[in-house]
Amino acid sequence: MKFYSTNGQSPPVPLRQAVVQGLAPDGGLYLPEQIPQLPPAFFRQLGTQSLPDIAYAVARPFLAEEVPPEVLRPLLEEVLDFPIPLVAVEEGIYSLELYRGPTAAFKDVGARFMARLLAYLTRNESRELRIVVATSGDTGSAVAAGFFGVPGIRVYLLYPKGKVSPLQQKQLTTWGGNITALEVEGTFDDCQQLAKLALADRELNQRQLLSSANSINIARLIPQSFYYFWALAQLQQPAGPVVFSVPSGNFGNLTGGLMAAAMGLPVQRFIAATNANDIVPHYLRSGQYQPRPSVATLSNAMDVGNPSNYARLAALYQHQHARFCQQLSGYSFSDAETRQAIRRLWEDRGYLLDPHGAIGYLGLKQYQAEQGPGHCGIFLETAHPAKFREVVEAALDQPLAIPAQLAHYLQKAEQQLPMRNEFDSLKQLLLV
Ligand SMILES: *Cc1c(COP(=O)(O)O)cnc(C)c1O
């Protein structure tokens, strides 16, 4: 299996190169040349398979040439050693709780997979591998947790100063060791731009072995399709066609779902649910793709004004607006609606949402309001509510307990380096 660049100007490459480079030399994102079809028997047996079994069947066709079964199988068992339950929330609506991993966000799945795969693929490298990753809050800690203490790998996290929650900041900055946290005077888009410049810089790439762990990396995308299959495996008898609502920022999570559908997963529709950064819903309505500077919202991990995976969506839909609209609906919601959804679902059903999951939930509600009942809606609950404690407490008007899994970060000392929003500052640091 080879991976092609969405920009079409650099040649297709094998897995190792796609994963180590992150971004193609022409600035495009890698996608598999063929999307394998899973056999009917796989779908018939879905309900009896474990999550690692499903992941193995899904990942194998992409990785078979470079990762032997005896490596892939235990790797998946390690990555997926936490539960991902599907929880009934109300009539026709389920929450897929993706936040039970070590840093309490769905990004643990992709980051843990990527860390192990990258360590395996570079096992014969003599140079240190330097991973540059921009984060709006959750990616950075998931990547840090995945790579912390891995010999031969150093991670640089770029996060926007003052734009992550206090707990997220602790989760980003208290690692030490092979993890360096850089606090950038700028927005997430600035951080992402700096990371892209580093990966594209000729001199840097001659001197250092650089990689990225953002959702632009194909090694994060592949595992993000596993749990769409797993959600269906847990639905014994879906009460109608399945609709997934995905709270989205850079659209990596949603792209994982589209890949699952292309592999044969029966999904009626995907909902691209966003906050005020509604670039993709706007595109679906108007046919105009207009990136804008991001605005800050309560669901900060989705504050993205130029979603990098749009390039993959466009490639998968052959740049045809009509094809986008056949499979995708888009809705955006305000902070006030987000707060209200958190409060209402808690009061009515005793189910606690985080601000991102709340937007996914609202996406389903809106779809139901337009289409009527008769389908089975699943929203992706992408973070533990306690990760956004301040927002959730304000919405509920009551205090929230912090689980032990997150509380230990609060005890540790922060050790971030301040950085101006200038590529040269980052470059100098990476050259050393
Ligand atoms: C990153 C993140 C998102 C957005 O995911 P994308 O793949 O960037 O669309 C949603 N919710 C949470 C909690 C996140 O951390």
XYZ file of C-alpha atoms and ligand atoms in Angstrom:
447
model
C 0.000 0.000 0.000
C 1.261 3.424 -0.905
C 0.110 6.812 0.282
C -0.434 9.744 -2.075
C -0.272 13.459 -1.380
C -3.524 15.415 -1.637
C -1.582 18.098 -3.526
C -0.532 15.605 -6.170
C 2.898 17.203 -6.688
C 5.048 14.708 -4.818
C 5.127 10.982 -5.514
C 3.256 8.317 -3.516
C 5.342 6.842 -0.691
C 5.317 3.735 1.491
C 3.928 3.824 5.032
C 7.200 4.497 6.818
C 7.902 7.595 4.786
C 4.340 8.907 5.095
C 4.417 8.470 8.866
C 7.894 9.891 9.446
C 7.363 12.873 7.110
C 3.880 13.667 8.402
C 3.296 16.230 5.679
C 4.145 15.445 2.039
C 6.996 17.534 0.527
C 4.444 19.390 -1.645
C 2.559 20.462 1.476
C -0.250 17.952 0.896
C -1.603 15.353 3.319
C -1.174 11.650 2.762
C -4.068 9.334 1.974
C -3.995 5.629 1.103
C -4.002 4.948 -2.648
C -6.772 2.422 -2.213
C -9.250 2.150 0.587
C -9.597 -1.558 1.302
C -13.069 -3.117 1.449
C -13.685 -5.273 4.492
C -15.389 -8.579 3.663
C -19.063 -9.301 4.477
C -17.984 -11.900 7.060
C -16.255 -9.137 9.043
C -19.511 -7.202 9.299
C -21.564 -10.303 10.131
C -19.244 -11.043 13.052
C -18.835 -7.462 14.203
C -20.975 -7.910 17.322
C -18.811 -10.747 18.648
C -15.404 -9.108 18.127
C -13.297 -7.268 20.696
C -12.049 -3.749 20.025
C -8.469 -4.963 19.319
C -9.872 -7.668 16.970
C -11.749 -5.018 15.023
C -8.771 -2.683 15.012
C -6.562 -5.458 13.683
C -8.896 -6.214 10.778
C -9.191 -2.510 9.930
C -5.501 -1.612 10.259
C -3.984 -4.695 8.693
C -4.610 -3.874 4.993
C -2.965 -0.443 5.415
C 0.093 -1.674 7.285
C 0.596 -5.284 6.177
C 3.717 -4.680 4.087
C 5.682 -2.942 6.834
C 4.301 -4.173 10.140
C 4.100 -7.940 10.648
C 1.130 -9.456 12.508
C 3.252 -10.350 15.535
C 4.070 -6.657 15.973
C 0.698 -5.183 15.007
C -1.431 -7.385 17.209
C 0.245 -6.590 20.592
C 0.659 -2.963 19.544
C -3.118 -2.674 19.165
C -3.745 -4.493 22.452
C -1.527 -1.917 24.184
C -3.033 1.108 22.469
C -6.625 0.047 23.106
C -6.355 -1.045 26.713
C -9.081 1.313 27.936
C -12.839 1.021 27.415
C -14.733 2.961 24.727
C -18.336 2.414 25.764
C -21.416 3.329 23.776
C -23.907 4.797 26.240
C -27.631 5.316 25.608
C -28.404 8.944 26.418
C -31.981 9.387 25.256
C -34.411 7.984 22.675
C -32.396 7.253 19.533
C -29.242 8.987 20.822
C -26.033 7.356 22.004
C -22.747 8.752 23.229
C -19.519 7.037 22.199
C -17.269 7.841 25.160
C -13.812 8.208 23.716
C -12.311 9.874 26.777
C -11.310 7.017 29.026
C -7.654 6.939 27.982
C -4.699 8.389 29.928
C -5.234 12.073 29.022
C -9.039 11.891 28.857
C -9.567 12.916 25.224
C -10.224 10.893 22.061
C -6.794 11.895 20.816
C -5.279 9.235 23.068
C -6.321 6.613 20.509
C -4.483 8.185 17.585
C -1.531 9.471 19.595
C -0.839 6.164 21.338
C -1.062 4.286 18.061
C 1.181 6.759 16.332
C 3.807 6.735 19.099
C 4.141 2.969 18.984
C 4.058 2.756 15.207
C 6.653 5.496 14.805
C 8.957 3.915 17.382
C 8.695 0.642 15.452
C 9.194 2.161 12.003
C 12.284 4.123 13.117
C 13.789 1.346 15.227
C 16.924 1.275 13.030
C 17.459 5.074 12.903
C 20.636 6.367 14.497
C 19.488 10.010 14.668
C 17.121 11.360 17.285
C 13.609 11.811 15.932
C 12.131 15.240 16.686
C 8.386 15.510 16.700
C 6.822 18.929 16.323
C 3.190 19.165 17.234
C 0.782 22.088 17.378
C -2.017 21.732 19.870
C -5.210 23.577 20.675
C -5.192 21.779 24.024
C -5.763 18.021 23.827
C -3.451 16.757 21.097
C -0.342 17.907 22.922
C -0.956 15.987 26.108
C -2.105 12.852 24.289
C 1.054 12.973 22.173
C 3.225 13.701 25.217
C 1.685 10.768 27.113
C 2.229 8.534 24.092
C 5.898 9.470 23.616
C 7.046 10.290 27.164
C 10.214 8.376 27.947
C 10.457 6.731 24.493
C 14.217 6.574 23.773
C 15.433 8.320 20.626
C 12.377 10.576 20.369
C 12.007 14.210 21.464
C 8.680 16.038 21.327
C 8.078 19.794 20.924
C 4.548 20.908 21.791
C 3.407 24.307 20.492
C 0.351 25.665 22.273
C -1.338 29.092 22.181
C -0.687 31.148 25.289
C -3.786 31.744 27.413
C -6.061 29.738 25.109
C -6.054 26.349 26.806
C -7.896 25.436 30.007
C -5.867 25.457 33.263
C -5.976 21.668 33.496
C -4.979 21.320 29.830
C -2.043 23.630 30.499
C -0.918 21.407 33.357
C -1.271 18.372 31.117
C 0.925 20.032 28.483
C 3.665 21.563 30.564
C 4.483 19.240 33.450
C 6.231 16.364 31.660
C 9.898 17.321 31.443
C 12.234 14.625 30.113
C 11.937 14.274 26.336
C 8.897 16.592 26.158
C 9.384 20.360 25.596
C 6.321 22.602 25.896
C 6.488 25.878 23.933
C 4.022 28.603 24.866
C 3.434 30.609 21.689
C 2.293 34.241 21.625
C -0.465 33.567 19.152
C -3.465 31.428 18.241
C -3.699 27.722 17.480
C -3.611 28.544 13.771
C -0.274 30.304 14.345
C 1.034 27.211 16.153
C -0.125 25.007 13.297
C 1.510 27.295 10.765
C 4.810 27.228 12.678
C 4.734 23.423 12.777
C 4.037 23.242 9.042
C 6.885 25.656 8.279
C 9.252 23.506 10.328
C 8.263 20.347 8.488
C 8.665 22.060 5.129
C 11.993 23.795 5.912
C 14.763 22.369 3.768
C 17.674 23.238 6.019
C 15.995 21.912 9.142
C 15.109 18.675 7.431
C 18.643 18.183 6.194
C 20.045 18.612 9.676
C 17.391 16.866 11.768
C 15.007 13.960 11.477
C 11.704 15.786 11.921
C 8.171 14.528 12.114
C 4.751 15.738 13.104
C 2.137 14.138 15.308
C -0.767 16.362 14.318
C -3.880 14.894 12.797
C -2.255 15.563 9.452
C -0.251 12.397 10.148
C -1.718 9.310 8.551
C -0.717 7.310 11.638
C -3.303 9.238 13.634
C -5.955 8.944 10.986
C -5.972 5.165 10.564
C -6.742 4.379 14.244
C -9.453 7.031 14.302
C -11.561 4.788 12.111
C -11.446 1.822 14.553
C -14.014 3.104 16.973
C -16.681 3.814 14.372
C -16.768 0.056 13.755
C -16.646 -0.550 17.484
C -19.675 1.711 18.037
C -21.706 -0.389 15.620
C -20.411 -3.576 17.205
C -21.900 -2.416 20.500
C -25.300 -1.546 19.034
C -27.102 -4.824 19.215
C -30.089 -3.876 17.094
C -29.839 -0.388 15.638
C -33.313 1.148 15.529
C -32.776 2.513 12.041
C -29.934 3.748 9.867
C -26.915 5.035 11.761
C -25.903 8.694 11.812
C -22.635 9.811 13.410
C -22.245 13.343 14.716
C -18.627 14.383 15.108
C -17.642 17.533 17.017
C -14.966 18.861 14.698
C -12.050 21.269 14.529
C -9.338 19.994 12.224
C -11.668 17.253 10.953
C -9.283 14.359 11.584
C -11.847 12.496 13.667
C -14.521 12.905 11.017
C -12.114 11.847 8.259
C -11.512 8.626 10.229
C -15.262 8.035 10.056
C -15.384 8.638 6.326
C -12.592 6.118 5.859
C -14.593 3.594 7.908
C -17.606 4.211 5.683
C -15.445 3.804 2.575
C -14.260 0.447 3.984
C -17.888 -0.657 4.064
C -19.273 0.466 7.442
C -23.000 1.068 6.974
C -23.506 4.715 7.931
C -26.352 6.807 6.584
C -24.847 10.175 7.260
C -22.141 12.088 9.089
C -22.738 15.363 10.833
C -19.913 17.878 10.934
C -20.750 19.675 14.185
C -18.748 22.805 14.943
C -18.669 25.804 17.241
C -18.594 29.346 15.803
C -15.631 28.271 13.671
C -18.075 27.005 11.056
C -15.878 26.836 7.955
C -17.096 23.393 6.875
C -20.830 23.886 7.647
C -20.559 27.139 5.712
C -18.931 25.324 2.818
C -21.714 22.710 2.798
C -24.345 25.470 2.640
C -22.657 27.725 0.134
C -20.129 25.710 -1.864
C -17.518 28.299 -0.851
C -14.569 27.152 1.217
C -13.459 30.248 3.105
C -10.892 29.768 5.863
C -10.852 32.561 8.429
C -8.868 33.342 11.562
C -10.248 31.199 14.364
C -12.348 32.687 17.147
C -12.125 31.536 20.761
C -15.049 29.464 22.083
C -15.867 27.208 25.044
C -15.015 24.141 22.946
C -11.460 25.329 22.439
C -10.100 22.119 20.930
C -12.263 22.926 17.911
C -11.202 26.546 17.494
C -9.769 26.029 14.043
C -10.178 28.521 11.227
C -8.476 26.533 8.487
C -9.103 22.840 9.132
C -6.123 20.893 7.851
C -8.100 17.768 7.021
C -10.306 19.687 4.618
C -7.661 18.718 2.045
C -8.435 15.064 2.762
C -12.190 15.580 2.670
C -11.867 17.306 -0.677
C -9.693 14.498 -2.060
C -12.088 11.800 -0.814
C -15.037 13.654 -2.386
C -13.127 14.372 -5.592
C -13.472 18.119 -5.008
C -17.187 17.966 -5.763
C -19.484 19.917 -3.516
C -22.435 17.670 -4.423
C -20.539 14.618 -3.146
C -19.788 16.327 0.156
C -23.479 17.057 0.564
C -24.522 13.467 -0.185
C -22.809 12.158 2.932
C -22.281 15.150 5.217
C -24.517 17.629 7.015
C -22.990 20.566 8.868
C -24.242 22.563 11.820
C -22.626 25.079 14.112
C -23.562 26.119 17.629
C -22.852 29.061 19.881
C -21.344 29.049 23.364
C -24.780 29.814 24.828
C -26.253 26.762 23.088
C -23.332 24.675 24.298
C -23.882 25.686 27.927
C -27.586 25.123 27.653
C -27.123 21.623 26.195
C -24.756 20.685 29.038
C -27.226 21.884 31.611
C -30.296 20.414 29.987
C -28.970 16.929 29.409
C -27.670 16.844 32.976
C -30.986 17.964 34.448
C -33.191 15.840 32.190
C -31.159 12.654 31.939
C -28.304 12.863 34.417
C -25.801 12.640 31.550
C -22.789 14.922 31.730
C -21.389 16.367 28.497
C -18.152 18.220 27.937
C -18.379 21.328 25.691
C -17.175 19.390 22.614
C -19.486 16.424 23.093
C -22.275 18.954 23.683
C -21.777 20.239 20.157
C -21.886 16.693 18.782
C -25.089 16.084 20.726
C -26.609 19.332 19.431
C -25.718 18.288 15.884
C -27.829 15.146 16.289
C -30.704 17.079 17.845
C -30.717 19.475 14.931
C -30.627 16.619 12.441
C -33.536 14.942 14.247
C -35.465 18.188 14.223
C -35.020 18.439 10.457
C -35.396 14.766 9.501
C -37.718 13.424 12.193
C -36.973 10.268 14.201
C -36.309 6.808 12.732
C -32.542 6.729 12.728
C -29.998 5.799 15.307
C -27.814 8.766 16.269
C -24.347 8.401 17.770
C -22.323 11.410 18.848
C -18.647 11.210 19.687
C -17.976 12.361 23.261
C -14.395 13.477 22.731
C -13.242 14.650 26.187
C -13.916 14.007 29.842
C -16.138 16.815 31.188
C -13.673 17.448 34.027
C -11.078 18.503 31.456
C -13.226 21.591 30.937
C -14.174 21.955 34.545
C -14.648 25.739 34.581
C -17.072 25.664 31.641
C -19.033 22.689 32.902
C -19.265 24.034 36.467
C -20.527 27.376 35.185
C -23.102 25.646 32.970
C -24.372 23.457 35.818
C -23.925 26.001 38.568
C -22.388 23.351 40.778
C -18.907 22.006 41.475
C -17.480 19.063 39.575
C -15.208 16.376 40.987
C -11.897 15.840 39.201
C -11.134 12.148 38.635
C -7.811 10.819 39.922
C -6.723 10.195 36.327
C -6.636 13.993 35.862
C -6.060 15.272 39.401
C -2.428 14.180 39.597
C -1.445 16.672 36.884
C -2.532 19.546 39.129
C 0.161 18.734 41.692
C 3.047 19.053 39.227
C 5.128 22.120 38.339
C 4.818 23.713 34.889
C 7.980 24.050 32.832
C 7.081 25.705 29.518
C 9.362 27.890 27.373
C 7.868 31.163 26.081
C 8.085 31.616 22.308
C 7.283 34.476 19.952
C 5.118 33.754 16.948
C 8.110 33.727 14.575
C 9.361 30.746 12.675
C 12.983 31.672 13.274
C 12.636 31.203 17.037
C 11.334 27.689 16.516
C 13.934 26.898 13.895
C 16.833 27.920 16.124
C 15.501 25.732 18.898
C 15.116 22.733 16.600
C 18.574 23.154 15.108
C 20.320 22.741 18.439
C -9.211 17.751 18.930
C -10.562 17.694 19.544
C -11.714 17.791 18.756
C -11.658 18.021 17.270
O -11.152 16.921 16.587
P -10.633 17.105 15.074
O -10.153 15.777 14.673
O -9.566 18.146 15.115
O -11.824 17.562 14.281
C -12.945 17.666 19.385
N -13.038 17.503 20.709
C -11.955 17.414 21.498
C -12.138 17.244 22.957
C -10.685 17.495 20.943
O -9.607 17.415 21.731
